[in-house]
Coordinates of C-alpha atoms in Angstrom, one line a residue:
Chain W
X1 CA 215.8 122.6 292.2
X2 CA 219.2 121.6 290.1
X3 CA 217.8 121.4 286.6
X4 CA 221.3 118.6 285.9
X5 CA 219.3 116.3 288.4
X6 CA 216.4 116.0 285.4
X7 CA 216.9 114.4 282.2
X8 CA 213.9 113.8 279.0
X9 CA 213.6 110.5 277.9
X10 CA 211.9 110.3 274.7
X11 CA 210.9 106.5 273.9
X12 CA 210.8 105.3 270.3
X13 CA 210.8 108.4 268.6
X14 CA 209.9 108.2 264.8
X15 CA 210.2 111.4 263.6
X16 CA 213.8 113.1 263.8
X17 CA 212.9 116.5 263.4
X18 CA 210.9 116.1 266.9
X19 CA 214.2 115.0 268.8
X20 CA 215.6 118.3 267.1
X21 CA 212.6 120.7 268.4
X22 CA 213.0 119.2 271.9
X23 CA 216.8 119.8 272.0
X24 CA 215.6 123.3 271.4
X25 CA 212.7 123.6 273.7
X26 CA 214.6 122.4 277.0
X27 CA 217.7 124.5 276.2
X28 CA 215.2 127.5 275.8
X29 CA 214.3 127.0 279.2
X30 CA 217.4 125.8 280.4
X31 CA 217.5 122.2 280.7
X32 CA 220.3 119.9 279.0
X33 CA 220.0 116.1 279.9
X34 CA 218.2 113.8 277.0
X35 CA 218.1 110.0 276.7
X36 CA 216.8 108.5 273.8
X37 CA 215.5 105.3 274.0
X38 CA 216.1 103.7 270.7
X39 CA 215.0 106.1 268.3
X40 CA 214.4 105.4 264.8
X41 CA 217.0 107.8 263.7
X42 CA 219.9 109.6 265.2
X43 CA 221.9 111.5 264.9
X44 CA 220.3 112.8 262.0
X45 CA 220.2 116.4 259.7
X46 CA 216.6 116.8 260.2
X47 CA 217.2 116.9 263.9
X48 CA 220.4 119.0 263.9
X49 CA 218.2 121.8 261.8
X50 CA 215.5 121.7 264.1
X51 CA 217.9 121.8 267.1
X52 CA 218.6 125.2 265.7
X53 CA 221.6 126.9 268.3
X54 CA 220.8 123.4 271.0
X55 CA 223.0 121.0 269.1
X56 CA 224.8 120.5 272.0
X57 CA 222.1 119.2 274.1
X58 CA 221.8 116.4 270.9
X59 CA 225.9 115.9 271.0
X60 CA 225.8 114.6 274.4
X61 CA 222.7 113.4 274.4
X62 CA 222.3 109.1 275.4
X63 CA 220.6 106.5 273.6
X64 CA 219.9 103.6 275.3
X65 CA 218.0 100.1 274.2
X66 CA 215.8 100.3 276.7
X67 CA 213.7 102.6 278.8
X68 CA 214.7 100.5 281.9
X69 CA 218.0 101.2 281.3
X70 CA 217.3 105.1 281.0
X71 CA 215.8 105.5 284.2
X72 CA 217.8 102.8 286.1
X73 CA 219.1 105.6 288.5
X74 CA 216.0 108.0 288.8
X75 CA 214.6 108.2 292.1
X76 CA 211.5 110.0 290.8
X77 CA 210.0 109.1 287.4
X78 CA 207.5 110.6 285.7
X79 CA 205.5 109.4 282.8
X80 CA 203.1 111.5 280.1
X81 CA 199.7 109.9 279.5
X82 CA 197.3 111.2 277.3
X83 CA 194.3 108.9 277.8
X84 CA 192.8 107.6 280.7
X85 CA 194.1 104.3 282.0
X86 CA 192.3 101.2 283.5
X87 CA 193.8 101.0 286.4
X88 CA 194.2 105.0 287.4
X89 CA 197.6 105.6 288.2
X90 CA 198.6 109.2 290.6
X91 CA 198.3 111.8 287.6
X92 CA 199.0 115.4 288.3
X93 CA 198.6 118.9 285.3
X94 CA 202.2 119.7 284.4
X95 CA 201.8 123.0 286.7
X96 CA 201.2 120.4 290.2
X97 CA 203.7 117.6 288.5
X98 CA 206.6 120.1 288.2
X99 CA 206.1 122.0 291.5
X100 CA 206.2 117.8 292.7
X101 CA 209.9 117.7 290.8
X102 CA 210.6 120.9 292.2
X103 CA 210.7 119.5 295.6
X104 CA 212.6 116.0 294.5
X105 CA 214.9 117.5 292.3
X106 CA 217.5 119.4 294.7
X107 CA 219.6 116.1 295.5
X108 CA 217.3 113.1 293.7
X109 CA 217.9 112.1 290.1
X110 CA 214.4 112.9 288.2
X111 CA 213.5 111.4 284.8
X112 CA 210.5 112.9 282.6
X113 CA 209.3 110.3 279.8
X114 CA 207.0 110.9 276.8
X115 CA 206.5 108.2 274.4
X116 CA 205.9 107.8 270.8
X117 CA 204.5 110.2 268.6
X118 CA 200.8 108.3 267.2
X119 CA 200.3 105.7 270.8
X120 CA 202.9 107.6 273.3
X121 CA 203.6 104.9 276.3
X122 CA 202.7 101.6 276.6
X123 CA 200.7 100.5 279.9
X124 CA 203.8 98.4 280.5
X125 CA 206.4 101.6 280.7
X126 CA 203.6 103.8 282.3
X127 CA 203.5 101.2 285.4
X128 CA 207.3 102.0 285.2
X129 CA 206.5 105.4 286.8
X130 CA 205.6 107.3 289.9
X131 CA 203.3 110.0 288.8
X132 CA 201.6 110.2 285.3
X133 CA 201.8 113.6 283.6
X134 CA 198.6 114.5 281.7
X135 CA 198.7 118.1 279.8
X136 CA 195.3 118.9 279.3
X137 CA 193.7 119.9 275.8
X138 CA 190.9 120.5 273.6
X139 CA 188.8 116.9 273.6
X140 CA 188.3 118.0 269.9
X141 CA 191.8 117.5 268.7
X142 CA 194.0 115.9 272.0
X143 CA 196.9 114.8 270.5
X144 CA 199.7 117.0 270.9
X145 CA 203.0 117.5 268.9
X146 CA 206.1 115.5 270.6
X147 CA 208.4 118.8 270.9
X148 CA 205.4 120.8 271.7
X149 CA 204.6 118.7 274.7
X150 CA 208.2 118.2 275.8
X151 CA 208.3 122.2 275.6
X152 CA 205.1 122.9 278.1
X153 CA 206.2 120.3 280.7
X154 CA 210.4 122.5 280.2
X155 CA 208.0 126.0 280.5
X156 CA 206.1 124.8 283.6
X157 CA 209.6 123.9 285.1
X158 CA 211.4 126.7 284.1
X159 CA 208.4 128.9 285.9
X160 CA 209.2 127.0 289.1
X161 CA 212.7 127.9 288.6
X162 CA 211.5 131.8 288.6
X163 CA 209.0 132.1 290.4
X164 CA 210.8 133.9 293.0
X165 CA 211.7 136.5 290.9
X166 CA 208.7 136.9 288.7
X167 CA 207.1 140.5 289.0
X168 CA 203.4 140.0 289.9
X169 CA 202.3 143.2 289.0
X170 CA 202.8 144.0 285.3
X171 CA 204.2 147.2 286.3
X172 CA 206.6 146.0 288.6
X173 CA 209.7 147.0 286.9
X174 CA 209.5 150.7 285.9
X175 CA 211.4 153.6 284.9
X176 CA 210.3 156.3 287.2
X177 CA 208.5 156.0 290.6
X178 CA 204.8 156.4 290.4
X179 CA 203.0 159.6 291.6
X180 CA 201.7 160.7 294.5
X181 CA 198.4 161.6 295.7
X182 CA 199.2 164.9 296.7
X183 CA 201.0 165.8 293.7
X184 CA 197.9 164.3 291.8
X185 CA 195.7 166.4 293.6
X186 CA 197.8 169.5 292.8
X187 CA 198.1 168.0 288.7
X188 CA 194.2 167.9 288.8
X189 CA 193.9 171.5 290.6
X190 CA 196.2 172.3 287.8
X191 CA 193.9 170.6 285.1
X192 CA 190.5 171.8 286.4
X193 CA 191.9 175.9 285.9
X194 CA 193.5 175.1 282.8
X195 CA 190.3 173.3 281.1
X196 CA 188.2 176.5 282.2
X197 CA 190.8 178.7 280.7
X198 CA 190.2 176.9 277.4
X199 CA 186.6 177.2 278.0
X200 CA 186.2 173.4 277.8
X201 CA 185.1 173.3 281.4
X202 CA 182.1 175.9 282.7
X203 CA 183.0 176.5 286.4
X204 CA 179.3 177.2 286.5
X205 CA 178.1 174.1 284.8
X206 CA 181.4 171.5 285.4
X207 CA 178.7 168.5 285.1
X208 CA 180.5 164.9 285.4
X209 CA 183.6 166.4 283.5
X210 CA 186.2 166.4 286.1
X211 CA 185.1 162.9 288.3
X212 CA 185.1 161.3 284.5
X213 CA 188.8 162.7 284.0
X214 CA 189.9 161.7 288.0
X215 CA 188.3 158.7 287.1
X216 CA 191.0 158.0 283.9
X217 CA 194.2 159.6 285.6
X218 CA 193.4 157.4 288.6
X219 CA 192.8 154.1 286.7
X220 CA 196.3 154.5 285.1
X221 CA 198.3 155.6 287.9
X222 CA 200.5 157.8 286.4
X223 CA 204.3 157.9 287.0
X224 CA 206.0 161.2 288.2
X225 CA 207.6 161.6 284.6
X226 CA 203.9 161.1 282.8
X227 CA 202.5 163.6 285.7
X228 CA 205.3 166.4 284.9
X229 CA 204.7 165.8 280.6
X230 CA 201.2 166.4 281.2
X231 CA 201.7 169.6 283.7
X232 CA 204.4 170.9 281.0
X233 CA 201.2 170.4 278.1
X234 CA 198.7 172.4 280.6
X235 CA 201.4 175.0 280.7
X236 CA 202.1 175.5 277.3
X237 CA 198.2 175.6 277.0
X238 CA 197.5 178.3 279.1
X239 CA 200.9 180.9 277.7
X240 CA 198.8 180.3 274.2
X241 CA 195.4 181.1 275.9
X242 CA 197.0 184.5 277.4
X243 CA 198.9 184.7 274.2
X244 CA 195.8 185.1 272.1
X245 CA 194.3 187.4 274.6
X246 CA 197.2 189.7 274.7
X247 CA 197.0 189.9 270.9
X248 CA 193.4 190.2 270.6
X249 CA 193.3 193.1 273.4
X250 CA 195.3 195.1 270.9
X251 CA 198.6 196.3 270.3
X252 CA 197.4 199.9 272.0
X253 CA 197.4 198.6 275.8
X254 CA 201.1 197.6 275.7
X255 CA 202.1 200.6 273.7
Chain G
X1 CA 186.4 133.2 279.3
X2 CA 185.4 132.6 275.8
X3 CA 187.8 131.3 273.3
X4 CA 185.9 132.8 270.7
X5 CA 186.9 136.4 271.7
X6 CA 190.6 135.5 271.4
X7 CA 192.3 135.8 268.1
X8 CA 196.2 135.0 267.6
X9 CA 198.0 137.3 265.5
X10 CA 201.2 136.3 263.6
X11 CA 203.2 139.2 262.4
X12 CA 205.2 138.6 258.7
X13 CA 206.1 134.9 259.5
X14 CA 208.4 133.6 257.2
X15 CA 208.6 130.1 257.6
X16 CA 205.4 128.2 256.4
X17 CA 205.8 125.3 258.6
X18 CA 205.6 127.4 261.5
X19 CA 202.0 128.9 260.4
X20 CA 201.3 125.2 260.6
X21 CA 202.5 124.5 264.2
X22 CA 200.7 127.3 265.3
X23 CA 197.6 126.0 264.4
X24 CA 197.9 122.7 265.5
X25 CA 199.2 123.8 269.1
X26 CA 195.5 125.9 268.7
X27 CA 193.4 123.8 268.1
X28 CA 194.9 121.8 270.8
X29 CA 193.7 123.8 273.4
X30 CA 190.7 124.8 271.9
X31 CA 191.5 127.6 270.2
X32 CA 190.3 128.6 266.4
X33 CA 191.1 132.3 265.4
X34 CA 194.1 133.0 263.6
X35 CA 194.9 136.3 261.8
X36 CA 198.1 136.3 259.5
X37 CA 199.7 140.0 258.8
X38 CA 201.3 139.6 255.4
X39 CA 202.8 135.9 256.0
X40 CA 205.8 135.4 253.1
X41 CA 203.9 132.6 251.7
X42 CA 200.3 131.4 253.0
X43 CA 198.6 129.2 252.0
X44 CA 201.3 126.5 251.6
X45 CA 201.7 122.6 251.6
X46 CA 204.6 123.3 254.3
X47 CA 201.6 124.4 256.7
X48 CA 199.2 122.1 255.9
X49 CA 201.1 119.1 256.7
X50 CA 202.2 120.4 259.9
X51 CA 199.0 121.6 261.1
X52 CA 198.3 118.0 261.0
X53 CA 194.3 117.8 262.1
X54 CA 194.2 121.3 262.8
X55 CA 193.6 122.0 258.7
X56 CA 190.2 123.9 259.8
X57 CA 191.9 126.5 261.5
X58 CA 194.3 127.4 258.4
X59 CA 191.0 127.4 256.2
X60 CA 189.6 129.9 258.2
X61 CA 192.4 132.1 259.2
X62 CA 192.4 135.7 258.1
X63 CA 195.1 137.4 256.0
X64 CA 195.8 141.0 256.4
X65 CA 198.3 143.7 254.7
X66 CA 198.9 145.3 258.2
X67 CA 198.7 144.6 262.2
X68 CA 196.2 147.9 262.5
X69 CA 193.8 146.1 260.6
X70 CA 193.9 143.0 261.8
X71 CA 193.1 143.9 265.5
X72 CA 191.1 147.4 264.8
X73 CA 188.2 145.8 266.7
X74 CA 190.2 144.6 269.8
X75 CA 189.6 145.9 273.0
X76 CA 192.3 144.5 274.9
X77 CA 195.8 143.7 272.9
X78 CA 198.7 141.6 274.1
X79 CA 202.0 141.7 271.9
X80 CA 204.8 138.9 273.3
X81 CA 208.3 140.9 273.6
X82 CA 211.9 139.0 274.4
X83 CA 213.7 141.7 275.4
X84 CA 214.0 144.8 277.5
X85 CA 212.4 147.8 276.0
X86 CA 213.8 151.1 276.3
X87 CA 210.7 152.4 277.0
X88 CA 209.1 149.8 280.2
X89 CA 205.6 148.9 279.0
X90 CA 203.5 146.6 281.8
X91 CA 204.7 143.5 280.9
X92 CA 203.6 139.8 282.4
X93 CA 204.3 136.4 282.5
X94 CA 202.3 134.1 280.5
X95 CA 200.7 132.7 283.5
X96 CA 199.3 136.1 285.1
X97 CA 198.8 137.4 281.4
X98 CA 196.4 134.4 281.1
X99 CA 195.0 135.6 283.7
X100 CA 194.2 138.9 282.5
X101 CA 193.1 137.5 279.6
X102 CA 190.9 135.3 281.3
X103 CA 189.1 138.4 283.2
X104 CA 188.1 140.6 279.8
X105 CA 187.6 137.4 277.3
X106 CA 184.2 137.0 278.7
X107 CA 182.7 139.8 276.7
X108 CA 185.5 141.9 274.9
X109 CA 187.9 140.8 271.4
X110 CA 191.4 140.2 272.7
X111 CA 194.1 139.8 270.5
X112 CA 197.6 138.1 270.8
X113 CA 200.2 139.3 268.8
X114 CA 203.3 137.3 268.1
X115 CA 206.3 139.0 265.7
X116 CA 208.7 137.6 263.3
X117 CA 210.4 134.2 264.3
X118 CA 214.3 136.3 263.9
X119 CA 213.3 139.3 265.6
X120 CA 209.9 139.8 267.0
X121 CA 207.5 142.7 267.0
X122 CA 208.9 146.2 266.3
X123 CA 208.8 149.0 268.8
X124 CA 206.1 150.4 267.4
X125 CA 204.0 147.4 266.9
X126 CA 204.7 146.9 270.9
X127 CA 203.0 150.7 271.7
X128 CA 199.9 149.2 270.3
X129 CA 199.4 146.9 272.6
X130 CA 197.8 147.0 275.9
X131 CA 200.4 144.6 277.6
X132 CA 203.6 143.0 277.1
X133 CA 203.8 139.3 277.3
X134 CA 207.1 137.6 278.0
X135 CA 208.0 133.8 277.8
X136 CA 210.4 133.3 280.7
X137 CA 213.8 131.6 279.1
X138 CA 217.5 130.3 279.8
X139 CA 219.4 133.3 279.6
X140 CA 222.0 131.0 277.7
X141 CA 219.3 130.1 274.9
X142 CA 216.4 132.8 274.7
X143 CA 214.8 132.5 271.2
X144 CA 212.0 130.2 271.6
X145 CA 210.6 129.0 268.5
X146 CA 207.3 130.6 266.7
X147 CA 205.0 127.8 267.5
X148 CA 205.8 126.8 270.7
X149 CA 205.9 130.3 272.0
X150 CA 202.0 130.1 270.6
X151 CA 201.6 127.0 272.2
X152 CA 202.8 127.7 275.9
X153 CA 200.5 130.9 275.4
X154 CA 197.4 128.8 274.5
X155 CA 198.0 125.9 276.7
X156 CA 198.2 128.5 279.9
X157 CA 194.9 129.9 278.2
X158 CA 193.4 126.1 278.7
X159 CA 195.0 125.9 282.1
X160 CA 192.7 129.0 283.0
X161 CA 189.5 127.2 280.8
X162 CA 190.1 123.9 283.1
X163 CA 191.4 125.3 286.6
X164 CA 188.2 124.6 288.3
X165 CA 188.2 121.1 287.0
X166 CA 191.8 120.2 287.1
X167 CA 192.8 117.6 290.3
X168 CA 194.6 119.0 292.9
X169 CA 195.4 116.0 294.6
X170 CA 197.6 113.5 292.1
X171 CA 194.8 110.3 293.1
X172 CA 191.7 112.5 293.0
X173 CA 190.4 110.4 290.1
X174 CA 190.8 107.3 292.0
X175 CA 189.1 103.5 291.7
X176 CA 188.8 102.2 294.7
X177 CA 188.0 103.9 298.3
X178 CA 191.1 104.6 300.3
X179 CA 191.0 102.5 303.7
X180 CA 190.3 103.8 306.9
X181 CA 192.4 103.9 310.1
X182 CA 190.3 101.0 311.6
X183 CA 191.1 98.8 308.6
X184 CA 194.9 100.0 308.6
X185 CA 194.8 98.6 312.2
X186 CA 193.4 95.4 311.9
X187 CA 195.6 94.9 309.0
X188 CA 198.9 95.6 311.0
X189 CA 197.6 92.8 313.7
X190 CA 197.3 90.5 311.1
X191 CA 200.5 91.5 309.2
X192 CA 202.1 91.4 313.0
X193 CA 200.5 87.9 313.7
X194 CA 201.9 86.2 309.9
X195 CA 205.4 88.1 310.2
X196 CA 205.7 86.0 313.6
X197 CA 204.0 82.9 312.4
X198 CA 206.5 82.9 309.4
X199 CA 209.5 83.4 312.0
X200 CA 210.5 87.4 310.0
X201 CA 209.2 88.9 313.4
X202 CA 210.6 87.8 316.4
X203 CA 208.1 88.8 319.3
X204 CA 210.5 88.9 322.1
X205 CA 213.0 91.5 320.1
X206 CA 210.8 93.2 317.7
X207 CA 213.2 96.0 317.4
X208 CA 211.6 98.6 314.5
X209 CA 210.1 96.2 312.4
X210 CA 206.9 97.5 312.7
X211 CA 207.1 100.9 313.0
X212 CA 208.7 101.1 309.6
X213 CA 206.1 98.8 308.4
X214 CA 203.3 101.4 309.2
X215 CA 205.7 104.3 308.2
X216 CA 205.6 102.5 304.5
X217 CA 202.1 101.6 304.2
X218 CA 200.7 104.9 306.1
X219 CA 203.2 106.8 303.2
X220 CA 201.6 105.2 300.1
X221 CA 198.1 105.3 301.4
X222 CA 196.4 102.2 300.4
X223 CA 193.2 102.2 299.2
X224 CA 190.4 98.9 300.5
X225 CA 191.6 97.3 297.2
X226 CA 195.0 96.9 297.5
X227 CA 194.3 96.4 301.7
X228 CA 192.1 93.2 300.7
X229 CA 195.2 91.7 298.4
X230 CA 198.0 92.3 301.1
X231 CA 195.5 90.3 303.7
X232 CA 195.0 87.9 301.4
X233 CA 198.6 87.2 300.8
X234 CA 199.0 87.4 304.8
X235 CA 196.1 84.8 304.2
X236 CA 197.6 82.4 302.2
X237 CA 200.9 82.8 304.0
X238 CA 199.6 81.3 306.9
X239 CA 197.9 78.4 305.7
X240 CA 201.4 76.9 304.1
X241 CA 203.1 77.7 307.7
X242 CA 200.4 76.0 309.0
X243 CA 200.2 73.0 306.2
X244 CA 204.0 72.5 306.7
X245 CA 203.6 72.4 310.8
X246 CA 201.1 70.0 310.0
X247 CA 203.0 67.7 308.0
X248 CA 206.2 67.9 309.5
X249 CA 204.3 66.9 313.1
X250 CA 204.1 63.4 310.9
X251 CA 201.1 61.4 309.4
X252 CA 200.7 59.1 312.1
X253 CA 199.0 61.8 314.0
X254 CA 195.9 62.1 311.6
X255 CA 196.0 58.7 311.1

């Protein structure tokens, strides 16, 4: 996927502060091309501010009279709808819709539209399209912001983009290889004599204690450096245990 | 999952407006409890415009003088981080943290902590977290704003509410019955039989006419609908081949 082979095309825009905050959202996730079919104004201050560090998305952006004109060259176009339609046109979540551009966007030119902010596209544009974009919502309040919409559709593409090299396991990138289950076994060999040193564990009575604190250790999968903190606290532990006995067995034995 | 059990946290915003994003990019996807940690100004009229319909959500919105309070009865807490941490904590994508989220919503309070729209969540509000959330981004342009990092949080939390209901197939929702390979057939006779009657198809040299015919229409899958217009045309067609044949072979025939 080339992201230069996608542009936005926002139709009929009122509100300039939108065009800013979607100038921001694609740069965020790394897209660049926007068409503007004759928005009500730009360039304007209201966008610029909202563009925040994108304004160079807005300084080469393209406004164009009409959305024929914007799409002219797209080989795949894609339309957002928010309602349902009388005559159902292909309609995809924009997960299935961008893994669809995904595969189009290598070599074809790809155009995403939204419309205007309070009706969005006309039937006439939508019927303009290939595939009709629906992001799904609340049926209590449906009608998203312009730049909020325009930023879902950029994050869904952008996680195309990385899916490769997404970590699937929260842990996946860590600072010290995990233990293993030997020295675990040794760690809890460790723990069991130190806890009965303390007298918190009765060797005679050990009840659930140690399957309860197997149970933890095991559920968090400690890493080596986490493994040797906790041996280095057990050790400490137990000098103060013989410390305190030494002391309380008088000074007379050692003298 | 119940939306319910989720709460968003906002961490010492300091731009009113975006309070009022966030809680319209809720509300969109069904979401209702915010928590503000010592917001610079709340409430305002900045927020209340922007929240647009979502003005129920700010009313009930809960402000708090520190992060401990405001998620002392969470059992599961996600804090979204930008960047590296010296120390790795398990960190995930929204998608797979939605996920997550998802699995322990059912019954337990889960929080989801957002930090200050110039430089996040400190260190130490990070260690209070269960798991780090991060927003993938263009390395060019990484600081997504406040509300639409809420709002492709929330809208991956609907995409989990609506998965089982969500098309996989773009014309799932479709209105007419797609044809079946007996209709196809008959209809490529006929299309066959006018595309010689109107001289396009020359029987004697066909060459690959057809077969790219069928490639087109076998592509697009039509459905009985649009098979009954084609014929129809095919239909039609014929008759004013046949109604010129007719009067060119001169009146004096019928006559």
């Amino acid at each position: 996927m080339n992201f230069h082979n996608i542009r936005i095309v926002l139709v009929n825009t009122t509100h300039s502060g939108n065009i800013g905050g979607v100038a921001r959202a694609m740069k965020n996730m790394g897209l660049a091309r926007l068409y503007l079919v004759e928005p009500r104004a730009f360039p304007s201050e209201e966008a610029t501010w909202r563009a925040a560090s994108a304004g160079d998305v807005l300084e080469t952006a393209v406004v164009c009279d009409s959305l024929e004109k914007a799409i002219a060259d797209c080989q795949f176009v894609v339309g957002t709808s928010a309602r349902e339609r009388r005559i159902p046109w292909p309609v995809l979540d924009p997960r299935a819709c961008a893994a669809q551009i995904r595969q189009r966007a290598g070599s074809e030119q790809v155009a995403i539209v939204f419309g205007r902010e309070d009706r969005g596209l006309t039937n006439e544009e939508l019927q303009q399209c290939n595939l009709h974009l629906n992001i799904p919502t609340s049926s209590e309040y449906s009608s998203l912001n312009l730049a909020m919409a325009v930023q879902v559709v950029c994050y869904e593409l952008r996680m195309q983009l990385e899916a490769p090299r997404l970590p699937v396991e929260a842990d996946a990138q860590w600072d010290a290889p995990f233990a293993r289950a030997g020295e675990m076994e040794r760690f809890y060999v460790h723990l069991e004599e130190a806890l009965a040193e303390i007298g918190f564990l009765d060797p005679e009575a050990p009840r659930q204690l140690i399957p309860r604190l197997r149970r933890l250790f095991s559920r968090v999968r400690l890493d080596e450096m986490e493994l040797n903190i906790l041996r280095g606290i057990l050790a400490e532990t137990q000098k103060w245990v013989r410390r305190a006995q030494d002391a309380e067995s008088g000074p007379g034995n050692n003298q």
